[in-house]
Short mmCIF file of C-alpha atoms and ligand atoms in Angstrom, two decimals:
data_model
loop_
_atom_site.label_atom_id
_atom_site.label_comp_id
_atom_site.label_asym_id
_atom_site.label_seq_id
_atom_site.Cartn_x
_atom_site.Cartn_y
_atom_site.Cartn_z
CA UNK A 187 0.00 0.00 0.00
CA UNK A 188 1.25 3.35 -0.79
CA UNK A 189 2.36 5.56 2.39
CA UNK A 190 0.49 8.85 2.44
CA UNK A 191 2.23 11.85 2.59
CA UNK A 192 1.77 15.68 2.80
CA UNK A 193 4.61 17.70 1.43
CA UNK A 194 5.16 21.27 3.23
CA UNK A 195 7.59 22.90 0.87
CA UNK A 196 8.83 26.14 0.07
CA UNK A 197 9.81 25.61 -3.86
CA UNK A 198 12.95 25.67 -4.53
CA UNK A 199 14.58 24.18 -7.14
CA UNK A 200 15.21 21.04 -5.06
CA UNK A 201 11.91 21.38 -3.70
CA UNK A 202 10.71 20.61 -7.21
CA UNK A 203 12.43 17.38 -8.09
CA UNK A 204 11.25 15.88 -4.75
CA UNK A 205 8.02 17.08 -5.87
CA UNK A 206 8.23 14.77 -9.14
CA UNK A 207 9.94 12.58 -7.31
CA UNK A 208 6.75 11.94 -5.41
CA UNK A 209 4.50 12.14 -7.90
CA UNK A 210 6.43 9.77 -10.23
CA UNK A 211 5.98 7.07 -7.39
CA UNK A 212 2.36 6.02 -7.27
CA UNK A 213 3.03 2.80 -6.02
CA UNK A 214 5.03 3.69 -2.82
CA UNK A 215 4.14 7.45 -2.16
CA UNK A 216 0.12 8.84 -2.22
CA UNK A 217 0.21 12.37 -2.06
CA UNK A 218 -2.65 14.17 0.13
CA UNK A 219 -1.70 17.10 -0.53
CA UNK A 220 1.06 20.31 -0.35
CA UNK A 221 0.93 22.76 1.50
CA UNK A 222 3.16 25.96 0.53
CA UNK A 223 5.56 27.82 3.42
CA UNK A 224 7.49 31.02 3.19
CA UNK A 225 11.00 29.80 2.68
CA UNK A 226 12.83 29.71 -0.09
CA UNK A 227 10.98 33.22 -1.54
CA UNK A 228 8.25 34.25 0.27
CA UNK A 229 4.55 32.54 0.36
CA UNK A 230 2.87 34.17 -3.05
CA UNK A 231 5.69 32.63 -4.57
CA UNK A 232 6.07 29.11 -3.10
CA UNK A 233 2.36 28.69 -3.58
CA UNK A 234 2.74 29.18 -7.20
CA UNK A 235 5.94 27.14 -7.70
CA UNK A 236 4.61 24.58 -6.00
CA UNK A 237 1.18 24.19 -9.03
CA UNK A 238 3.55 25.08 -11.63
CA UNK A 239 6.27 21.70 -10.63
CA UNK A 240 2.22 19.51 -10.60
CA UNK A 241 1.55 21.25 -14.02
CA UNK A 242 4.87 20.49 -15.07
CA UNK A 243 3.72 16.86 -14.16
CA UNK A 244 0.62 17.03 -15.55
CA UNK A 245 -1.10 16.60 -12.36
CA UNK A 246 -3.63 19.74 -11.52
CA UNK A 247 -5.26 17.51 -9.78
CA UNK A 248 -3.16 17.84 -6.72
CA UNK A 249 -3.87 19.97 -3.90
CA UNK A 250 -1.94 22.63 -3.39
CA UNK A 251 -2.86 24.92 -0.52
CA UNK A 252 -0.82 28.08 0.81
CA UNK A 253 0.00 28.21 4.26
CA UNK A 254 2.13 30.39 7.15
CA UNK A 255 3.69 33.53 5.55
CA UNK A 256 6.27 34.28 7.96
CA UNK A 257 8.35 32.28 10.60
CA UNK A 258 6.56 32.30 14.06
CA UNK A 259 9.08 34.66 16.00
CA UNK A 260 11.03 36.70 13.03
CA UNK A 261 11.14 38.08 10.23
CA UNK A 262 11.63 36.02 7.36
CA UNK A 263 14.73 35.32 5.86
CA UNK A 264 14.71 34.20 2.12
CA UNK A 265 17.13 33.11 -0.53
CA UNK A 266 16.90 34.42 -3.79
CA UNK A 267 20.66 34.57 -4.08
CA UNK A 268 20.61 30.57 -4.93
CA UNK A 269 17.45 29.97 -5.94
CA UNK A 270 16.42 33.32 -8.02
CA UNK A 271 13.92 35.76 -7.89
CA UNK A 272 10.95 33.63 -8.40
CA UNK A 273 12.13 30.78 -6.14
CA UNK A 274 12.38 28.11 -9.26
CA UNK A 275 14.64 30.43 -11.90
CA UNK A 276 16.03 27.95 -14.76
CA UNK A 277 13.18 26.83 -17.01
CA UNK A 278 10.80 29.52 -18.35
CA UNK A 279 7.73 27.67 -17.26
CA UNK A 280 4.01 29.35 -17.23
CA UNK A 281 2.20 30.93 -14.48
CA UNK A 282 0.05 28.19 -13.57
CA UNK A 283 -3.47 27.30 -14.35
CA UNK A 284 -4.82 24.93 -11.48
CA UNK A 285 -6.26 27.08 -8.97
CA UNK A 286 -4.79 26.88 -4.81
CA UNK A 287 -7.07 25.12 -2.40
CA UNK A 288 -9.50 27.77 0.18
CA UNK A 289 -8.51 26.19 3.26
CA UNK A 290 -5.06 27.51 4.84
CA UNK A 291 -2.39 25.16 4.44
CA UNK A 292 -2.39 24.27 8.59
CA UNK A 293 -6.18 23.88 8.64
CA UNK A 294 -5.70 21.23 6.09
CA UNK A 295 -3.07 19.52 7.79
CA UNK A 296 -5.06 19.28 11.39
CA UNK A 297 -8.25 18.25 9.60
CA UNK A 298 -6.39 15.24 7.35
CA UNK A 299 -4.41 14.33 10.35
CA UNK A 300 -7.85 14.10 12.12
CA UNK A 301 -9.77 12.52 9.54
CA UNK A 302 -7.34 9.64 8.24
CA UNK A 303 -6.79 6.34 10.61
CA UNK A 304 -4.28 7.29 12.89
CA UNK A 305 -0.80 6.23 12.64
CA UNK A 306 -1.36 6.07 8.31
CA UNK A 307 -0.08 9.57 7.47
CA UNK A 308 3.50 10.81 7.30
CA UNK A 309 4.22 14.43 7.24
CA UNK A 310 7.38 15.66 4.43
CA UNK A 311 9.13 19.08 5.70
CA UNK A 312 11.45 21.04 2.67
CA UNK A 313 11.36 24.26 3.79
CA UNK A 314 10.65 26.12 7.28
CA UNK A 315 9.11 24.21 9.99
CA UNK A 316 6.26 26.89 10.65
CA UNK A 317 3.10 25.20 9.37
CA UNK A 318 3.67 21.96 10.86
CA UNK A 319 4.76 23.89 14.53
CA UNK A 320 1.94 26.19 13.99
CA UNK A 321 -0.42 22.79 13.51
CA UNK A 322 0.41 20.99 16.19
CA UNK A 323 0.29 24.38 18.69
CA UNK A 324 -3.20 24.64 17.22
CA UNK A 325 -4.43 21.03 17.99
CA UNK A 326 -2.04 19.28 20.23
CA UNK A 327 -4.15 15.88 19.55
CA UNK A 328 -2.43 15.93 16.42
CA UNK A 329 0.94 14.62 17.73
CA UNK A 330 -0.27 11.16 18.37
CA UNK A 331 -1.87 10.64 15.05
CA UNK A 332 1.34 11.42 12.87
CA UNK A 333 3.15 8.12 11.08
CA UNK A 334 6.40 9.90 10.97
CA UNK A 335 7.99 13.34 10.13
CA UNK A 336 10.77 12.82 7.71
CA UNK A 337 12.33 16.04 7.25
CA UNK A 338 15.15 18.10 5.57
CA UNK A 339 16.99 20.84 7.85
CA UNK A 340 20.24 20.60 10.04
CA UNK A 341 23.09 19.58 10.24
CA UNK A 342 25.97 18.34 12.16
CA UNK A 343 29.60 17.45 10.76
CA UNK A 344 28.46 19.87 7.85
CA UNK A 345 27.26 22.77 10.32
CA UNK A 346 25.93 25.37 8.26
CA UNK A 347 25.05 26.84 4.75
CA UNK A 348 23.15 30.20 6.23
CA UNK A 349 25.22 31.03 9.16
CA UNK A 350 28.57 29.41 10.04
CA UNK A 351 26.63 27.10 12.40
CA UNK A 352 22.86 26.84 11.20
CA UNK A 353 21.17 25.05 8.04
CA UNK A 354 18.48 27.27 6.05
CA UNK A 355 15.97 25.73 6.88
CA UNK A 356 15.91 25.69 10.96
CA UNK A 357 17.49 28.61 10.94
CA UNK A 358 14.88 30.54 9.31
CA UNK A 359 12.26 29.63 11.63
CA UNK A 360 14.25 28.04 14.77
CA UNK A 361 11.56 27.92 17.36
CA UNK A 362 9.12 26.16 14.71
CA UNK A 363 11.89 23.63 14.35
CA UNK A 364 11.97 23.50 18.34
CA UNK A 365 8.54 22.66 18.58
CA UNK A 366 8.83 20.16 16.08
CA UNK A 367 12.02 18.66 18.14
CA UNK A 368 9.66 18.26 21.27
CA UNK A 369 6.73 17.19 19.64
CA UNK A 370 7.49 13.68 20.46
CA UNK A 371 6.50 12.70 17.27
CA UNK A 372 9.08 9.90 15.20
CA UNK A 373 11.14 12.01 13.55
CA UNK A 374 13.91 11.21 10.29
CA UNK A 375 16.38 14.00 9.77
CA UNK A 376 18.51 14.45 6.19
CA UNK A 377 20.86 17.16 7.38
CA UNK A 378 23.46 18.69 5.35
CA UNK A 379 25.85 15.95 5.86
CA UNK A 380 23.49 13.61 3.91
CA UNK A 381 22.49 16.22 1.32
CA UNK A 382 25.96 17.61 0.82
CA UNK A 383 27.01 14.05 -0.60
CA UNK A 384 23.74 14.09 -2.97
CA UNK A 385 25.58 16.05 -5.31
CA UNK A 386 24.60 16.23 -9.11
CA UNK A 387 27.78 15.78 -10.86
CA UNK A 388 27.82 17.03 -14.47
CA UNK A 389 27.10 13.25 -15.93
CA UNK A 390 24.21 12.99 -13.54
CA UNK A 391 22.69 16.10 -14.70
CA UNK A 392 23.11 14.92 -17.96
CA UNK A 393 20.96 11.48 -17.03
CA UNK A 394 17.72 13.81 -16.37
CA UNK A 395 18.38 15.72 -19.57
CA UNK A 396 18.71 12.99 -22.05
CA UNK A 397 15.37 11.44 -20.48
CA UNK A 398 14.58 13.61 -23.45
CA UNK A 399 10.99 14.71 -21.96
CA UNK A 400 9.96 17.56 -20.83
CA UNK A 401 10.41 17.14 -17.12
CA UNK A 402 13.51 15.56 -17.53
CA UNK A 403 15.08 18.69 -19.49
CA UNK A 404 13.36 20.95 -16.83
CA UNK A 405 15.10 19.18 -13.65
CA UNK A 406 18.38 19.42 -15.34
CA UNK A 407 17.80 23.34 -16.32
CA UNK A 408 16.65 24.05 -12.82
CA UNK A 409 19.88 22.45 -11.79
CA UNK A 410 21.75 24.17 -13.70
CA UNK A 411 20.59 27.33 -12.46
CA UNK A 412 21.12 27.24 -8.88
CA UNK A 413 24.51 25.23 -9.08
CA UNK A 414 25.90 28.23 -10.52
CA UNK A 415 25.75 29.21 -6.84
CA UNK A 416 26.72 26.50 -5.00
CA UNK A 417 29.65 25.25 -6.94
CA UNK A 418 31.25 29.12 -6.47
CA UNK A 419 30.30 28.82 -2.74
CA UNK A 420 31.69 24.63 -2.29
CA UNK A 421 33.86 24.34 -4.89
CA UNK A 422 32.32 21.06 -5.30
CA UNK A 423 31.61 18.56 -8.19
CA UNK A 424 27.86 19.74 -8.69
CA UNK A 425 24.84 21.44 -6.28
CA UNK A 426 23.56 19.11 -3.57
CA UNK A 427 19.89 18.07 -4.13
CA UNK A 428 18.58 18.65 -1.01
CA UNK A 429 15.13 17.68 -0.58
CA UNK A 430 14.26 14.98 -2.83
CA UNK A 431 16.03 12.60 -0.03
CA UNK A 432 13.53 12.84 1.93
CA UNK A 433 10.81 11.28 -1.03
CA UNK A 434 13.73 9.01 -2.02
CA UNK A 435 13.92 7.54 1.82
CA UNK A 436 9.88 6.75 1.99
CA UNK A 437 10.86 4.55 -1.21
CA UNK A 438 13.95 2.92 -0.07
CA UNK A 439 15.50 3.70 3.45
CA UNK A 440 18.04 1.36 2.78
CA UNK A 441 20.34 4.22 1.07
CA UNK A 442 20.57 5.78 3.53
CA UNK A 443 22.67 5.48 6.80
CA UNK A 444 22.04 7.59 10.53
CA UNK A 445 21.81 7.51 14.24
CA UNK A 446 18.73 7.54 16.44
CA UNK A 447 20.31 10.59 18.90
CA UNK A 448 19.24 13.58 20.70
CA UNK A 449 18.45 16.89 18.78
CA UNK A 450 18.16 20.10 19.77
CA UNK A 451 17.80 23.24 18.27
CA UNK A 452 19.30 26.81 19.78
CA UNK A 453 16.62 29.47 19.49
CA UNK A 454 18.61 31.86 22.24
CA UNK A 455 22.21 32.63 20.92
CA UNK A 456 22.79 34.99 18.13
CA UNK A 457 25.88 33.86 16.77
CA UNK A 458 24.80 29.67 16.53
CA UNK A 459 20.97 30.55 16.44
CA UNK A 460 18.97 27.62 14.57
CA UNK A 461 21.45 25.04 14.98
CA UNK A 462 21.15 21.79 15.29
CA UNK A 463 23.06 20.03 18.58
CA UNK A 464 22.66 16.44 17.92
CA UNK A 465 24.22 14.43 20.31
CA UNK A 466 25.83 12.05 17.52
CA UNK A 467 28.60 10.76 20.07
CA UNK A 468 25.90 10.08 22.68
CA UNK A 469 27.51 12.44 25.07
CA UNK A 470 24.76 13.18 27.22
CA UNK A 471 21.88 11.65 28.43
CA UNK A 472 19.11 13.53 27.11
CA UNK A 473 16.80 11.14 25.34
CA UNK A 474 16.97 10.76 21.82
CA UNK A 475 14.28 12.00 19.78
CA UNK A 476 15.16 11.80 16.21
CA UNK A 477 16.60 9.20 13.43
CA UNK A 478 19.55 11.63 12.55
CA UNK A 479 21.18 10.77 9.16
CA UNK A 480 24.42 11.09 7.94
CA UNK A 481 25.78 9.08 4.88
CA UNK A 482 23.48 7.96 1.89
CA UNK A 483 24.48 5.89 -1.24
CA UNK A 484 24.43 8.54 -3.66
CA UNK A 485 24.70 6.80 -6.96
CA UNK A 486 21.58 4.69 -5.98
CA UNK A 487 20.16 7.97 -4.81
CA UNK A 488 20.62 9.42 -8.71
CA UNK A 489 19.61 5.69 -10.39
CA UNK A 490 16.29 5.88 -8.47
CA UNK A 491 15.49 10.15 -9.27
CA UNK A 492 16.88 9.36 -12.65
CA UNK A 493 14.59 6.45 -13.35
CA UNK A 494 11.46 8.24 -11.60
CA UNK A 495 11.58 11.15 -13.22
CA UNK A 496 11.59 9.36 -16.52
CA UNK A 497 8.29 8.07 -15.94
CA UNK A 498 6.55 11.50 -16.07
C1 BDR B 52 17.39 23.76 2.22
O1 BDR B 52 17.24 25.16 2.04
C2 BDR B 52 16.59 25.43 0.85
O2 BDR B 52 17.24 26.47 0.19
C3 BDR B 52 16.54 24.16 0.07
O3 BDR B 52 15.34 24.08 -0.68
C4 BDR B 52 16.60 23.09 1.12
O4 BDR B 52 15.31 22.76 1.61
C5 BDR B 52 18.87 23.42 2.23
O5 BDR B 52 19.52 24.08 3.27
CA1 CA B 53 13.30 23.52 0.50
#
């Protein structure tokens, strides 16, 4: 039986391909719906992005609802300087035509959460943790009833990409990501030091873009665009693709590798604000509260994208 998921993204480039990613999996992955989060750009924008990457699968039929427009305590913090000024730069794709669901992105989160059998749905963080803090300060009963939270934000060994010491992610909304942390709630992490080692190499970029379809050509043109940025900043081989490990782990966890340890997340200090302590050496005794990853297999990573995304 397919595992149902809601994706809370703030698209993103990266955003996008787990997007397809998803929707290219039928038989493991059923899709509730997405709700948008200010993130990447802020919410106007995400909201869109997100129906333009289901257009660009052909799949208006997907609910896409808009959610939290800022982080619960600041101001938000965006990221145009890697992912462009609309938050997907790369492809020119249209504005698109499927219309965003009424009900606020949270609303639709506590209700599905309410309404499906409990323990059945699994909850996919890409961007800021605000909507799915904000949901479960809104109806606590909510906690019990979540499958999992598989998430991307944090890091350890890698430390940050933002600040010296804090991921984007948790660091844009830190005290969403603390709430999340406590929730009790089973929780997967892909931190940096998983993502950082999902790196599309020229040669895999050129796997999505002689798919020769359209969605092929448009994950390797939105990867060109923001590794532009990262390959200045890293120096590395290619840009790391972020979030599709978390879709890629509800198909097959066995690529990837972690530690069930304590996380926590500074929300006080201004220089290390949003990062994530995880207690990978088992240091203390604080309990753990989080599957905290840290290697994956990255060429099976790109085999299984690669062969997804040529289904669409
Ligand atoms: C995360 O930040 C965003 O820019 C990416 O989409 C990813 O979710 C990586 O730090
Ligand atoms: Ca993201």
């Amino acid at each position: 039986m397919p595992r149902k998921i809601i994706i809370d993204t703030d698209p993103g480039q990266d955003d996008a391909v787990a997007i397809l990613l998803a929707l290219a999996s039928p038989e493991d992955i059923e899709i509730l719906g997405i709700t948008a989060v200010a993130g990447n750009v802020p919410l106007a924008l995400t909201a869109k992005n997100a129906r333009k990457v289901c257009e660009v699968a052909g799949r208006s039929d997907v609910k896409v609802f808009a959610g939290c427009d800022r982080p619960l305590a600041h101001a938000l913090v965006t990221a145009e300087h890697v992912h462009g000024k609309t938050g997907l730069d790369g492809p020119d794709l249209p504005d698109p035509t499927m219309l965003l669901q009424d009900q606020h992105g949270v609303d639709f989160i506590i209700e599905t959460l309410r309404v499906e059998p409990s323990g059945t749905v699994t909850l996919c963080p890409l961007g800021p943790l605000t909507n799915i803090a904000t949901a479960l300060q809104k109806a606590p009963d909510i906690a019990e009833k979540v499958q999992e939270i598989v998430l991307m934000g944090g890091a350890y060994f890698e430390v940050g990409n933002i600040t010296p010491a804090a991921e984007f992610n948790i660091y844009v909304d830190p005290e969403a990501a603390e709430i999340v942390f406590k929730s009790g709630v089973p929780i997967v992490v892909m931190p940096l030091d998983v993502t950082h080692k999902a790196l599309v190499t020229a040669p895999r970029n050129e796997a999505f873009r002689s798919l020769g379809t359209h969605p092929g050509t448009v994950v390797a043109e939105w990867t060109d665009f923001f590794e532009r940025f990262d390959k200045e900043k890293y120096g590395s081989a290619g840009a790391p693709l972020h979030d599709p490990t978390v879709i890629a782990y509800l198909i097959r966890p066995d690529l990837f590798t972690g530690r069930y340890v304590n996380v926590e997340i500074e929300t006080q200090s201004e220089l290390t604000r949003g990062m994530t302590v995880a207690d990978w050496w088992r240091v203390t005794d604080r309990a753990p509260n989080a599957m905290f990853m840290g290697d994956l297999d990255a060429d099976g990573f790109f085999a299984l994208l690669t062969e997804r995304i040529a289904r669409l």
